[in-house]
Short mmCIF file of C-alpha atoms in Angstrom, two decimals:
data_model
loop_
_atom_site.label_atom_id
_atom_site.label_comp_id
_atom_site.label_asym_id
_atom_site.label_seq_id
_atom_site.Cartn_x
_atom_site.Cartn_y
_atom_site.Cartn_z
CA MET A 1 20.38 -152.85 25.92
CA PRO A 2 23.86 -151.27 26.21
CA SER A 3 24.23 -149.01 29.23
CA PHE A 4 26.20 -145.83 29.81
CA LYS A 5 27.36 -144.35 33.09
CA ILE A 6 27.52 -140.53 33.17
CA THR A 7 29.37 -138.62 35.87
CA LEU A 8 27.92 -135.15 36.20
CA ALA A 9 28.49 -131.96 38.19
CA TYR A 10 25.97 -129.21 38.66
CA ASP A 11 25.40 -126.02 40.57
CA GLY A 12 21.95 -126.58 42.06
CA ALA A 13 21.19 -122.91 42.72
CA ALA A 14 19.11 -122.36 39.59
CA PHE A 15 17.66 -125.86 39.22
CA SER A 16 14.39 -127.17 40.66
CA GLY A 17 16.33 -130.26 41.71
CA TRP A 18 17.28 -133.39 39.76
CA GLN A 19 13.91 -134.86 38.94
CA ALA A 20 12.13 -133.84 35.75
CA GLN A 21 8.95 -131.85 36.38
CA PRO A 22 6.73 -130.23 33.76
CA GLY A 23 7.48 -126.54 33.34
CA ARG A 24 10.46 -126.59 35.71
CA ARG A 25 14.16 -126.28 34.96
CA THR A 26 15.59 -129.55 36.29
CA VAL A 27 18.92 -131.32 35.83
CA GLN A 28 17.24 -134.47 34.54
CA GLY A 29 15.20 -132.42 32.09
CA GLU A 30 18.27 -130.59 30.76
CA LEU A 31 20.35 -133.76 30.43
CA GLU A 32 17.54 -135.75 28.74
CA ARG A 33 17.07 -132.87 26.29
CA ALA A 34 20.83 -132.78 25.59
CA TRP A 35 20.87 -136.56 25.08
CA LEU A 36 17.99 -136.32 22.61
CA GLU A 37 19.68 -133.52 20.66
CA ILE A 38 22.93 -135.46 20.36
CA THR A 39 21.72 -139.05 19.85
CA GLY A 40 18.17 -138.60 18.58
CA GLU A 41 16.98 -140.90 21.38
CA THR A 42 14.31 -140.07 23.93
CA VAL A 43 15.58 -141.69 27.12
CA ARG A 44 14.76 -141.81 30.81
CA LEU A 45 17.80 -141.19 32.99
CA ASN A 46 18.33 -142.66 36.46
CA ALA A 47 20.44 -140.82 39.03
CA ALA A 48 22.25 -142.16 42.08
CA GLY A 49 20.82 -139.37 44.23
CA ARG A 50 17.67 -137.44 43.39
CA THR A 51 18.88 -134.11 44.74
CA ASP A 52 16.35 -131.48 45.79
CA ALA A 53 16.11 -127.89 44.55
CA GLY A 54 19.21 -125.92 45.52
CA VAL A 55 21.31 -129.02 46.26
CA HIS A 56 24.58 -129.35 44.31
CA ALA A 57 26.45 -132.30 42.88
CA ALA A 58 30.17 -132.63 42.30
CA GLY A 59 29.95 -136.27 41.22
CA GLN A 60 26.38 -137.29 40.51
CA VAL A 61 26.17 -140.60 38.63
CA VAL A 62 23.49 -141.19 36.01
CA SER A 63 22.70 -144.32 34.01
CA VAL A 64 21.04 -144.61 30.64
CA GLU A 65 20.21 -147.45 28.27
CA SER A 66 21.04 -146.50 24.72
CA THR A 67 21.98 -147.97 21.34
CA THR A 68 23.96 -144.92 20.29
CA THR A 69 27.16 -145.63 18.39
CA ILE A 70 28.79 -142.36 19.46
CA PRO A 71 31.95 -143.22 21.45
CA PRO A 72 31.71 -142.30 25.16
CA GLU A 73 34.68 -139.91 24.97
CA SER A 74 32.90 -138.00 22.21
CA LEU A 75 29.67 -137.87 24.19
CA VAL A 76 31.32 -135.70 26.87
CA PRO A 77 31.95 -132.59 24.72
CA ALA A 78 28.84 -133.26 22.65
CA LEU A 79 26.52 -133.32 25.66
CA ASN A 80 28.29 -130.35 27.25
CA SER A 81 27.75 -128.31 24.09
CA LYS A 82 24.01 -128.73 24.69
CA LEU A 83 23.99 -128.24 28.47
CA PRO A 84 23.68 -124.90 30.28
CA GLU A 85 26.83 -123.60 32.00
CA ASP A 86 25.68 -124.67 35.48
CA ALA A 87 25.80 -128.39 34.58
CA ALA A 88 28.72 -130.30 33.10
CA VAL A 89 29.27 -133.91 32.12
CA GLN A 90 32.67 -135.00 33.48
CA LEU A 91 32.86 -138.57 32.19
CA VAL A 92 30.86 -141.06 30.11
CA GLU A 93 31.66 -144.78 30.35
CA CYS A 94 30.27 -147.92 28.72
CA VAL A 95 29.11 -150.25 31.48
CA ALA A 96 27.56 -153.71 31.78
CA ASP A 97 24.04 -154.13 30.43
CA GLY A 98 21.46 -153.45 33.10
CA PHE A 99 23.62 -151.09 35.15
CA HIS A 100 21.32 -148.86 37.22
CA ALA A 101 22.81 -145.77 38.88
CA THR A 102 20.20 -145.73 41.66
CA HIS A 103 19.94 -149.42 42.55
CA ASP A 104 23.58 -150.41 42.04
CA ALA A 105 25.10 -147.65 44.21
CA LYS A 106 27.20 -149.21 47.00
CA PHE A 107 27.91 -146.06 48.94
CA LYS A 108 27.75 -142.32 48.59
CA ARG A 109 29.37 -139.31 50.19
CA TYR A 110 27.56 -136.03 50.75
CA ARG A 111 29.14 -132.82 52.01
CA TYR A 112 27.25 -130.26 54.05
CA THR A 113 29.02 -126.87 54.18
CA ILE A 114 28.54 -124.20 56.84
CA TYR A 115 29.86 -120.63 56.57
CA ASN A 116 30.46 -119.84 60.24
CA ASP A 117 31.31 -116.16 60.20
CA ALA A 118 29.64 -112.99 61.43
CA ARG A 119 30.18 -111.30 58.07
CA ARG A 120 27.59 -111.63 55.35
CA PRO A 121 28.71 -114.13 52.70
CA VAL A 122 29.09 -113.24 49.07
CA PHE A 123 31.03 -115.94 47.27
CA CYS A 124 29.58 -118.90 49.19
CA ARG A 125 26.05 -117.52 49.47
CA ASN A 126 24.67 -120.33 47.28
CA TYR A 127 26.96 -123.06 48.64
CA ALA A 128 26.91 -122.86 52.43
CA TRP A 129 24.53 -122.39 55.34
CA HIS A 130 25.37 -119.06 56.99
CA ILE A 131 25.56 -119.35 60.79
CA PRO A 132 26.96 -116.07 62.19
CA THR A 133 27.63 -117.23 65.78
CA PRO A 134 30.66 -119.48 66.42
CA LEU A 135 29.98 -123.22 66.53
CA ASP A 136 31.83 -125.65 68.81
CA VAL A 137 33.29 -127.95 66.17
CA VAL A 138 34.81 -130.44 68.63
CA SER A 139 31.38 -131.03 70.21
CA MET A 140 29.95 -131.52 66.74
CA GLN A 141 32.66 -134.10 66.01
CA VAL A 142 31.89 -135.98 69.24
CA GLY A 143 28.19 -135.85 68.41
CA GLY A 144 28.79 -137.01 64.85
CA ALA A 145 30.68 -140.08 66.08
CA HIS A 146 27.40 -141.43 67.50
CA MET A 147 26.01 -141.69 63.97
CA VAL A 148 28.76 -143.92 62.61
CA GLY A 149 27.62 -147.55 62.32
CA THR A 150 24.40 -149.34 61.45
CA HIS A 151 21.38 -147.66 63.00
CA ASP A 152 17.70 -147.09 62.45
CA PHE A 153 17.76 -143.49 61.20
CA ALA A 154 13.98 -142.97 61.36
CA SER A 155 14.57 -139.77 63.37
CA PHE A 156 16.47 -138.32 60.41
CA GLN A 157 13.87 -138.96 57.71
CA SER A 158 11.55 -136.21 56.49
CA VAL A 159 7.93 -136.92 55.77
CA GLY A 160 7.38 -137.73 52.12
CA SER A 161 9.82 -140.59 51.77
CA GLU A 162 8.69 -144.09 50.95
CA ARG A 163 11.49 -146.36 52.07
CA ASP A 164 10.67 -149.85 53.37
CA SER A 165 13.42 -149.81 55.97
CA THR A 166 14.97 -146.88 57.79
CA VAL A 167 18.10 -148.83 58.77
CA ARG A 168 21.25 -147.50 57.14
CA THR A 169 25.00 -147.87 57.68
CA ILE A 170 27.07 -144.71 58.03
CA PHE A 171 30.78 -145.29 57.42
CA ALA A 172 32.06 -141.85 58.32
CA VAL A 173 31.01 -138.46 59.63
CA ASP A 174 34.04 -136.26 58.92
CA ILE A 175 33.74 -132.75 60.30
CA LEU A 176 36.52 -130.37 59.32
CA SER A 177 37.15 -126.70 59.89
CA PRO A 178 40.15 -124.39 60.06
CA ALA A 179 39.46 -124.05 63.80
CA ALA A 180 39.68 -127.80 64.39
CA PRO A 181 42.03 -129.25 61.79
CA GLY A 182 42.61 -132.94 61.24
CA SER A 183 40.27 -135.83 60.77
CA ALA A 184 37.07 -135.74 62.76
CA ARG A 185 36.54 -138.08 65.70
CA GLY A 186 33.40 -139.30 64.04
CA SER A 187 35.33 -140.80 61.17
CA ALA A 188 35.52 -144.55 60.86
CA ARG A 189 38.38 -144.34 58.39
CA PRO A 190 40.87 -141.73 57.28
CA PRO A 191 39.55 -139.14 54.85
CA THR A 192 42.39 -139.92 52.45
CA THR A 193 40.72 -143.20 51.43
CA LEU A 194 37.81 -141.40 49.91
CA GLY A 195 36.64 -143.21 46.88
CA PRO A 196 36.54 -143.19 43.10
CA ASN A 197 38.55 -140.36 41.57
CA ASP A 198 38.79 -138.57 44.92
CA LEU A 199 35.86 -136.41 43.97
CA ARG A 200 36.11 -134.06 46.87
CA ASN A 201 34.65 -130.63 46.55
CA ALA A 202 36.73 -127.85 48.02
CA PRO A 203 34.48 -125.41 49.82
CA ARG A 204 33.97 -122.09 48.12
CA ALA A 205 35.27 -119.96 50.95
CA GLU A 206 34.93 -116.34 51.86
CA PRO A 207 38.35 -114.81 52.50
CA GLY A 208 39.59 -115.68 55.96
CA ALA A 209 36.26 -117.15 56.96
CA ALA A 210 35.57 -120.26 58.99
CA ILE A 211 34.16 -122.91 56.72
CA ILE A 212 32.92 -126.07 58.45
CA THR A 213 32.32 -129.13 56.30
CA ILE A 214 30.34 -132.17 57.43
CA ASP A 215 31.03 -135.14 55.16
CA VAL A 216 28.69 -138.08 55.58
CA GLU A 217 29.42 -141.36 53.85
CA GLY A 218 26.98 -144.25 53.93
CA ASP A 219 25.41 -147.15 52.08
CA GLY A 220 22.21 -145.22 51.56
CA PHE A 221 20.33 -142.18 52.75
CA LEU A 222 16.75 -141.46 53.73
CA TYR A 223 14.91 -138.40 52.46
CA ASN A 224 16.61 -135.24 53.83
CA MET A 225 18.83 -137.42 56.05
CA VAL A 226 22.08 -135.49 55.56
CA ARG A 227 20.34 -132.15 56.00
CA THR A 228 18.73 -133.40 59.22
CA ILE A 229 22.09 -134.72 60.43
CA ALA A 230 23.58 -131.28 59.75
CA GLY A 231 20.73 -129.52 61.53
CA THR A 232 21.09 -131.83 64.52
CA LEU A 233 24.86 -131.37 64.74
CA VAL A 234 24.41 -127.58 64.55
CA GLU A 235 22.18 -127.79 67.65
CA VAL A 236 25.15 -129.44 69.37
CA GLY A 237 27.58 -126.91 67.93
CA ARG A 238 25.48 -124.04 69.24
CA GLY A 239 25.71 -125.58 72.72
CA LYS A 240 21.95 -126.06 72.95
CA ARG A 241 22.41 -129.82 73.34
CA PRO A 242 25.31 -132.00 74.55
CA PRO A 243 27.02 -134.33 72.06
CA GLU A 244 25.44 -137.37 73.77
CA TRP A 245 22.02 -136.06 72.78
CA VAL A 246 22.72 -137.37 69.26
CA ALA A 247 22.53 -140.95 70.60
CA GLU A 248 19.15 -140.13 72.18
CA VAL A 249 17.89 -138.73 68.88
CA ILE A 250 18.84 -141.94 67.07
CA ALA A 251 17.22 -144.07 69.78
CA ALA A 252 13.97 -142.07 69.65
CA LYS A 253 13.22 -143.11 66.02
CA ASP A 254 11.07 -140.01 65.81
CA ARG A 255 11.67 -137.10 63.40
CA CYS A 256 10.50 -134.66 66.09
CA ALA A 257 13.45 -135.66 68.27
CA ALA A 258 16.07 -134.37 65.82
CA GLY A 259 17.18 -130.86 64.92
CA GLN A 260 15.93 -128.79 62.03
CA THR A 261 16.40 -129.75 58.40
CA ALA A 262 19.38 -127.65 57.32
CA PRO A 263 18.77 -125.54 54.19
CA PRO A 264 19.36 -127.26 50.84
CA HIS A 265 22.03 -124.94 49.40
CA GLY A 266 24.71 -126.20 51.83
CA LEU A 267 24.44 -129.76 50.50
CA CYS A 268 26.52 -131.35 47.75
CA LEU A 269 26.60 -134.95 46.49
CA GLN A 270 30.34 -135.59 46.33
CA TRP A 271 30.63 -139.03 44.77
CA VAL A 272 29.01 -142.43 44.39
CA ALA A 273 30.79 -145.78 44.51
CA TYR A 274 29.67 -148.95 42.71
CA MET B 1 34.08 -83.47 56.79
CA PRO B 2 34.19 -86.77 58.75
CA SER B 3 35.29 -89.72 56.65
CA PHE B 4 34.32 -93.38 56.69
CA LYS B 5 36.25 -96.34 55.34
CA ILE B 6 34.11 -99.21 54.04
CA THR B 7 35.49 -102.69 53.36
CA LEU B 8 33.36 -104.45 50.80
CA ALA B 9 33.16 -107.83 49.06
CA TYR B 10 31.32 -108.50 45.85
CA ASP B 11 30.78 -111.17 43.25
CA GLY B 12 31.45 -109.29 40.03
CA ALA B 13 29.62 -111.73 37.75
CA ALA B 14 26.39 -109.75 37.54
CA PHE B 15 27.84 -106.23 37.89
CA SER B 16 28.95 -103.91 35.09
CA GLY B 17 32.03 -103.20 37.20
CA TRP B 18 32.59 -100.79 40.10
CA GLN B 19 32.04 -97.45 38.44
CA ALA B 20 28.55 -95.95 38.31
CA GLN B 21 27.11 -95.74 34.79
CA PRO B 22 23.61 -94.64 33.82
CA GLY B 23 21.29 -97.59 33.28
CA ARG B 24 23.85 -100.17 34.39
CA ARG B 25 23.97 -102.30 37.53
CA THR B 26 27.25 -101.28 39.15
CA VAL B 27 28.71 -101.79 42.61
CA GLN B 28 29.18 -98.05 43.14
CA GLY B 29 25.59 -97.43 42.07
CA GLU B 30 24.22 -100.05 44.46
CA LEU B 31 26.31 -98.86 47.40
CA GLU B 32 25.52 -95.16 46.83
CA ARG B 33 21.82 -96.05 46.67
CA ALA B 34 22.11 -98.05 49.91
CA TRP B 35 23.95 -95.18 51.60
CA LEU B 36 21.22 -92.75 50.53
CA GLU B 37 18.45 -95.03 51.81
CA ILE B 38 20.15 -95.45 55.20
CA THR B 39 21.57 -91.98 55.86
CA GLY B 40 19.51 -89.73 53.60
CA GLU B 41 22.73 -88.41 52.09
CA THR B 42 23.59 -88.38 48.39
CA VAL B 43 27.31 -89.14 48.32
CA ARG B 44 30.04 -89.92 45.83
CA LEU B 45 32.07 -92.95 46.85
CA ASN B 46 35.74 -93.50 46.01
CA ALA B 47 37.14 -97.01 45.65
CA ALA B 48 40.71 -98.25 45.96
CA GLY B 49 40.39 -100.22 42.73
CA ARG B 50 37.87 -99.45 40.01
CA THR B 51 37.23 -103.05 39.04
CA ASP B 52 35.92 -103.84 35.55
CA ALA B 53 32.79 -105.83 34.69
CA GLY B 54 33.10 -109.43 35.89
CA VAL B 55 36.00 -108.71 38.27
CA HIS B 56 35.46 -109.68 41.91
CA ALA B 57 36.50 -108.10 45.20
CA ALA B 58 37.13 -109.85 48.50
CA GLY B 59 38.38 -106.70 50.22
CA GLN B 60 37.61 -103.61 48.18
CA VAL B 61 38.04 -100.40 50.20
CA VAL B 62 35.74 -97.43 49.69
CA SER B 63 35.85 -93.97 51.26
CA VAL B 64 33.02 -91.55 51.82
CA GLU B 65 32.67 -88.13 53.44
CA SER B 66 29.57 -88.00 55.57
CA THR B 67 28.05 -86.25 58.57
CA THR B 68 25.90 -89.22 59.53
CA THR B 69 25.60 -89.89 63.26
CA ILE B 70 24.87 -93.60 62.76
CA PRO B 71 27.66 -95.58 64.51
CA PRO B 72 29.93 -97.46 62.07
CA GLU B 73 29.07 -100.85 63.56
CA SER B 74 25.39 -100.16 62.90
CA LEU B 75 26.09 -99.09 59.34
CA VAL B 76 27.28 -102.62 58.45
CA PRO B 77 23.92 -104.42 58.90
CA ALA B 78 21.98 -101.34 57.79
CA LEU B 79 23.81 -101.05 54.47
CA ASN B 80 23.71 -104.82 53.94
CA SER B 81 19.93 -104.79 54.39
CA LYS B 82 19.76 -102.51 51.34
CA LEU B 83 22.39 -104.26 49.20
CA PRO B 84 21.76 -107.16 46.81
CA GLU B 85 23.05 -110.57 47.88
CA ASP B 86 26.12 -110.40 45.60
CA ALA B 87 27.63 -107.48 47.52
CA ALA B 88 28.30 -107.28 51.26
CA VAL B 89 29.81 -104.64 53.51
CA GLN B 90 32.29 -106.35 55.84
CA LEU B 91 33.45 -103.41 57.96
CA VAL B 92 32.83 -99.68 58.39
CA GLU B 93 35.39 -97.54 60.25
CA CYS B 94 35.65 -93.87 61.17
CA VAL B 95 38.90 -92.54 59.72
CA ALA B 96 40.79 -89.26 59.62
CA ASP B 97 39.17 -86.38 57.76
CA GLY B 98 40.20 -86.34 54.14
CA PHE B 99 40.93 -90.06 53.88
CA HIS B 100 40.68 -91.08 50.22
CA ALA B 101 40.50 -94.78 49.36
CA THR B 102 42.01 -94.29 45.90
CA HIS B 103 44.84 -91.83 46.61
CA ASP B 104 45.87 -93.07 50.06
CA ALA B 105 46.26 -96.75 49.12
CA LYS B 106 49.84 -97.88 49.86
CA PHE B 107 49.63 -101.30 48.25
CA LYS B 108 47.12 -103.78 46.92
CA ARG B 109 46.98 -107.48 46.25
CA TYR B 110 45.07 -108.99 43.35
CA ARG B 111 44.52 -112.69 42.76
CA TYR B 112 44.15 -114.19 39.30
CA THR B 113 42.66 -117.71 39.37
CA ILE B 114 43.06 -120.34 36.63
CA TYR B 115 41.05 -123.58 36.48
CA ASN B 116 43.56 -125.85 34.78
CA ASP B 117 41.55 -128.97 34.11
CA ALA B 118 40.28 -130.74 31.01
CA ARG B 119 36.81 -131.04 32.54
CA ARG B 120 34.28 -128.28 32.05
CA PRO B 121 33.95 -126.16 35.19
CA VAL B 122 30.71 -125.69 37.04
CA PHE B 123 31.38 -124.21 40.47
CA CYS B 124 34.26 -121.94 39.45
CA ARG B 125 32.83 -120.97 36.05
CA ASN B 126 32.46 -117.33 37.15
CA TYR B 127 35.65 -117.20 39.23
CA ALA B 128 38.46 -118.72 37.16
CA TRP B 129 39.87 -118.73 33.63
CA HIS B 130 39.39 -122.22 32.22
CA ILE B 131 42.54 -123.53 30.52
CA PRO B 132 42.03 -127.24 29.66
CA THR B 133 45.65 -128.13 28.77
CA PRO B 134 48.18 -128.53 31.61
CA LEU B 135 50.30 -125.47 32.41
CA ASP B 136 53.93 -125.65 33.56
CA VAL B 137 53.58 -123.89 36.90
CA VAL B 138 57.30 -123.88 37.73
CA SER B 139 58.07 -122.04 34.48
CA MET B 140 55.34 -119.55 35.34
CA GLN B 141 56.93 -119.02 38.75
CA VAL B 142 60.35 -118.40 37.18
CA GLY B 143 58.78 -116.02 34.70
CA GLY B 144 56.83 -114.21 37.43
CA ALA B 145 60.03 -113.56 39.38
CA HIS B 146 61.16 -111.20 36.61
CA MET B 147 58.27 -108.89 37.45
CA VAL B 148 59.17 -108.40 41.09
CA GLY B 149 60.78 -105.03 41.70
CA THR B 150 60.41 -101.50 40.31
CA HIS B 151 59.93 -101.54 36.55
CA ASP B 152 58.30 -99.58 33.77
CA PHE B 153 55.24 -101.74 33.12
CA ALA B 154 54.17 -99.95 29.92
CA SER B 155 53.98 -103.35 28.17
CA PHE B 156 51.29 -104.42 30.62
CA GLN B 157 48.95 -101.45 30.24
CA SER B 158 45.85 -101.61 28.06
CA VAL B 159 44.87 -98.69 25.89
CA GLY B 160 42.40 -96.43 27.64
CA SER B 161 44.37 -95.68 30.78
CA GLU B 162 45.55 -92.20 31.57
CA ARG B 163 48.41 -92.63 34.02
CA ASP B 164 51.27 -90.11 33.98
CA SER B 165 53.89 -92.72 34.78
CA THR B 166 53.94 -96.39 33.97
CA VAL B 167 56.58 -97.21 36.60
CA ARG B 168 55.27 -99.40 39.40
CA THR B 169 56.77 -101.54 42.17
CA ILE B 170 55.66 -105.15 42.42
CA PHE B 171 56.42 -106.69 45.83
CA ALA B 172 55.39 -110.24 45.09
CA VAL B 173 54.17 -112.55 42.37
CA ASP B 174 53.03 -115.65 44.27
CA ILE B 175 51.97 -118.52 42.03
CA LEU B 176 50.46 -121.49 43.81
CA SER B 177 48.89 -124.72 42.67
CA PRO B 178 48.35 -128.21 44.06
CA ALA B 179 50.89 -129.44 41.48
CA ALA B 180 53.60 -127.10 42.72
CA PRO B 181 53.01 -126.47 46.41
CA GLY B 182 54.91 -123.97 48.50
CA SER B 183 55.67 -120.34 48.01
CA ALA B 184 56.41 -119.27 44.47
CA ARG B 185 59.94 -118.36 43.40
CA GLY B 186 58.66 -115.01 42.26
CA SER B 187 57.71 -114.02 45.79
CA ALA B 188 59.72 -111.32 47.50
CA ARG B 189 58.32 -112.24 50.91
CA PRO B 190 56.50 -115.18 52.44
CA PRO B 191 52.79 -115.37 51.70
CA THR B 192 52.02 -115.51 55.42
CA THR B 193 52.79 -111.80 55.79
CA LEU B 194 49.91 -110.84 53.63
CA GLY B 195 48.38 -107.70 54.97
CA PRO B 196 45.43 -106.24 56.83
CA ASN B 197 42.97 -108.86 58.05
CA ASP B 198 44.61 -111.54 55.91
CA LEU B 199 41.93 -111.06 53.32
CA ARG B 200 42.85 -113.98 51.18
CA ASN B 201 40.24 -115.50 48.99
CA ALA B 202 40.29 -119.26 48.80
CA PRO B 203 39.66 -120.37 45.25
CA ARG B 204 36.29 -121.89 44.58
CA ALA B 205 37.59 -125.19 43.32
CA GLU B 206 36.09 -127.93 41.26
CA PRO B 207 36.50 -131.29 42.98
CA GLY B 208 39.97 -132.67 42.50
CA ALA B 209 40.81 -130.00 39.95
CA ALA B 210 44.04 -128.10 39.54
CA ILE B 211 43.52 -124.51 40.57
CA ILE B 212 46.41 -122.16 39.89
CA THR B 213 46.41 -118.80 41.65
CA ILE B 214 48.60 -115.87 40.66
CA ASP B 215 48.76 -113.29 43.45
CA VAL B 216 50.27 -109.97 42.50
CA GLU B 217 51.03 -107.40 45.17
CA GLY B 218 52.20 -103.91 44.30
CA ASP B 219 52.12 -100.21 45.09
CA GLY B 220 49.82 -99.53 42.18
CA PHE B 221 48.52 -101.07 39.00
CA LEU B 222 48.03 -99.83 35.46
CA TYR B 223 44.80 -100.50 33.56
CA ASN B 224 44.41 -104.28 33.00
CA MET B 225 47.93 -104.84 34.38
CA VAL B 226 47.18 -107.95 36.44
CA ARG B 227 45.14 -109.49 33.63
CA THR B 228 48.00 -108.85 31.19
CA ILE B 229 50.51 -110.31 33.67
CA ALA B 230 48.29 -113.41 33.92
CA GLY B 231 47.96 -113.66 30.13
CA THR B 232 51.72 -113.31 29.72
CA LEU B 233 52.51 -115.95 32.35
CA VAL B 234 50.03 -118.32 30.72
CA GLU B 235 52.03 -118.03 27.47
CA VAL B 236 55.02 -119.23 29.50
CA GLY B 237 52.98 -121.94 31.21
CA ARG B 238 51.82 -123.25 27.83
CA GLY B 239 55.48 -123.56 26.78
CA LYS B 240 55.06 -121.11 23.91
CA ARG B 241 57.68 -118.81 25.46
CA PRO B 242 60.57 -119.37 27.89
CA PRO B 243 60.43 -117.78 31.36
CA GLU B 244 63.17 -115.31 30.37
CA TRP B 245 60.83 -113.88 27.74
CA VAL B 246 59.04 -112.03 30.58
CA ALA B 247 62.14 -109.84 31.06
CA GLU B 248 62.09 -109.04 27.34
CA VAL B 249 58.42 -108.09 27.52
CA ILE B 250 59.12 -105.67 30.38
CA ALA B 251 62.11 -104.17 28.50
CA ALA B 252 60.06 -103.65 25.34
CA LYS B 253 57.70 -101.13 26.99
CA ASP B 254 55.19 -102.02 24.29
CA ARG B 255 51.77 -103.58 24.92
CA CYS B 256 52.12 -105.64 21.74
CA ALA B 257 55.10 -107.46 23.28
CA ALA B 258 53.06 -109.02 26.10
CA GLY B 259 50.55 -111.87 26.14
CA GLN B 260 46.81 -111.55 25.88
CA THR B 261 44.67 -109.80 28.47
CA ALA B 262 43.29 -112.65 30.57
CA PRO B 263 39.48 -112.66 30.93
CA PRO B 264 38.04 -110.53 33.76
CA HIS B 265 36.20 -113.23 35.71
CA GLY B 266 39.44 -114.80 37.00
CA LEU B 267 40.45 -111.58 38.77
CA CYS B 268 39.73 -110.64 42.39
CA LEU B 269 40.91 -107.63 44.41
CA GLN B 270 42.03 -109.30 47.62
CA TRP B 271 42.91 -106.41 49.92
CA VAL B 272 44.23 -102.88 50.13
CA ALA B 273 46.71 -101.57 52.67
CA TYR B 274 46.94 -97.95 53.89
#
């Protein structure tokens, strides 16, 4: 059956995550309803990343099999007219039959945002983890470099996931902040070679505040992996652990070895490459 | 009576503006309630800028006369514990008796933000005016330069204001966008000499999108003046009027000569200097 690829942004604050659940307001539920209203077809959508409640997406990719004759460029405004204001279709493309947004994803980039300021946040309250005490960003960058490469990330997987293998390849851990400008030491390639459409998501900053962004790019991610990476790097940034501790956490292959799971609202799926 | 100066940020999306109104959720109402709960005093607060519904503040300044013995640094967390999450006290200072946030303000800077992208916004939907067709930013900068200086801004005042004089001095009209980097031609001084605490408010950008910011700094503003300046400059940016038309609008001293009043949610009070 013909397939469509939908690129979608959403503010996760008021959604119970991507995945459709009875009685809950979910992104999948809203988009499937919009698709039905526009095309008359009841479909099941597949997403590249099944984001949790509170998690945002700047460039989520969704696939759908459909026989609709509506041109893709017309589907964008049509679907948006049926979507709530906190979700927006950016692009619809015809793709090869059998395209599957989840299984065909080659790599993805997530951004974890930290608001590192003593003042209470207003504008980024739904988009960043508030840490009032100053973090040592350079130590976080050195720590993050240990994650780049192919490793068994079992220590960074929350209970509840059902992956066969916990080996993943991380291409880059780019940690940026006004206090430590330039590309992070943990980066395996320059942040200018980002990916399709350069779907970077500028942090929603408080005025004059220190925003720290942790971008993690990899070929796949375990459940809560980026949030656990962020929580682990924050332990390093707080000075509670040295940067080398990150290598020990990886080697332990034990979730208890890593730092806390950072809260969901700091996370954003930036883009997916196929 | 001893006076306190409060610096305050708020997300205006869910407020019916600054000014207290019966039965409405206003910033003044919330802050006066918080002050009462913390100090036991019923006070009347004065704000530097009485922002309308939907308008944001990164550095609103509020004055209050009070005999409280609570130290200013303790008032910050105490007041914040009583405020909703879309308003936050940043700083409380003891100031000279008789300080009045409205009357003593020397100059203010407002920022008007435009999301100039064909895609529907998600993250900046409450913080920027969405204009899908590309604007000519250089023309807007040339047009904005005509506003710098001391002029009668009667053309830029909405009905409903009660100012004696409509003469104001505009120090800078700084128009920035990724498409036209660098300081705007309309600026009378470099944007690095901003003001107290450098309370600039980074735009909450969509990924890869063109954000245009219009910063207007002046010794005072008429009712809806910045929004009318933004609406007028957008006429120029759309190519409907030449940049020189802005001088004609000023000379006309007639509200009907100017462009539309831009929507409130793109506006943010950045800071106030005393």
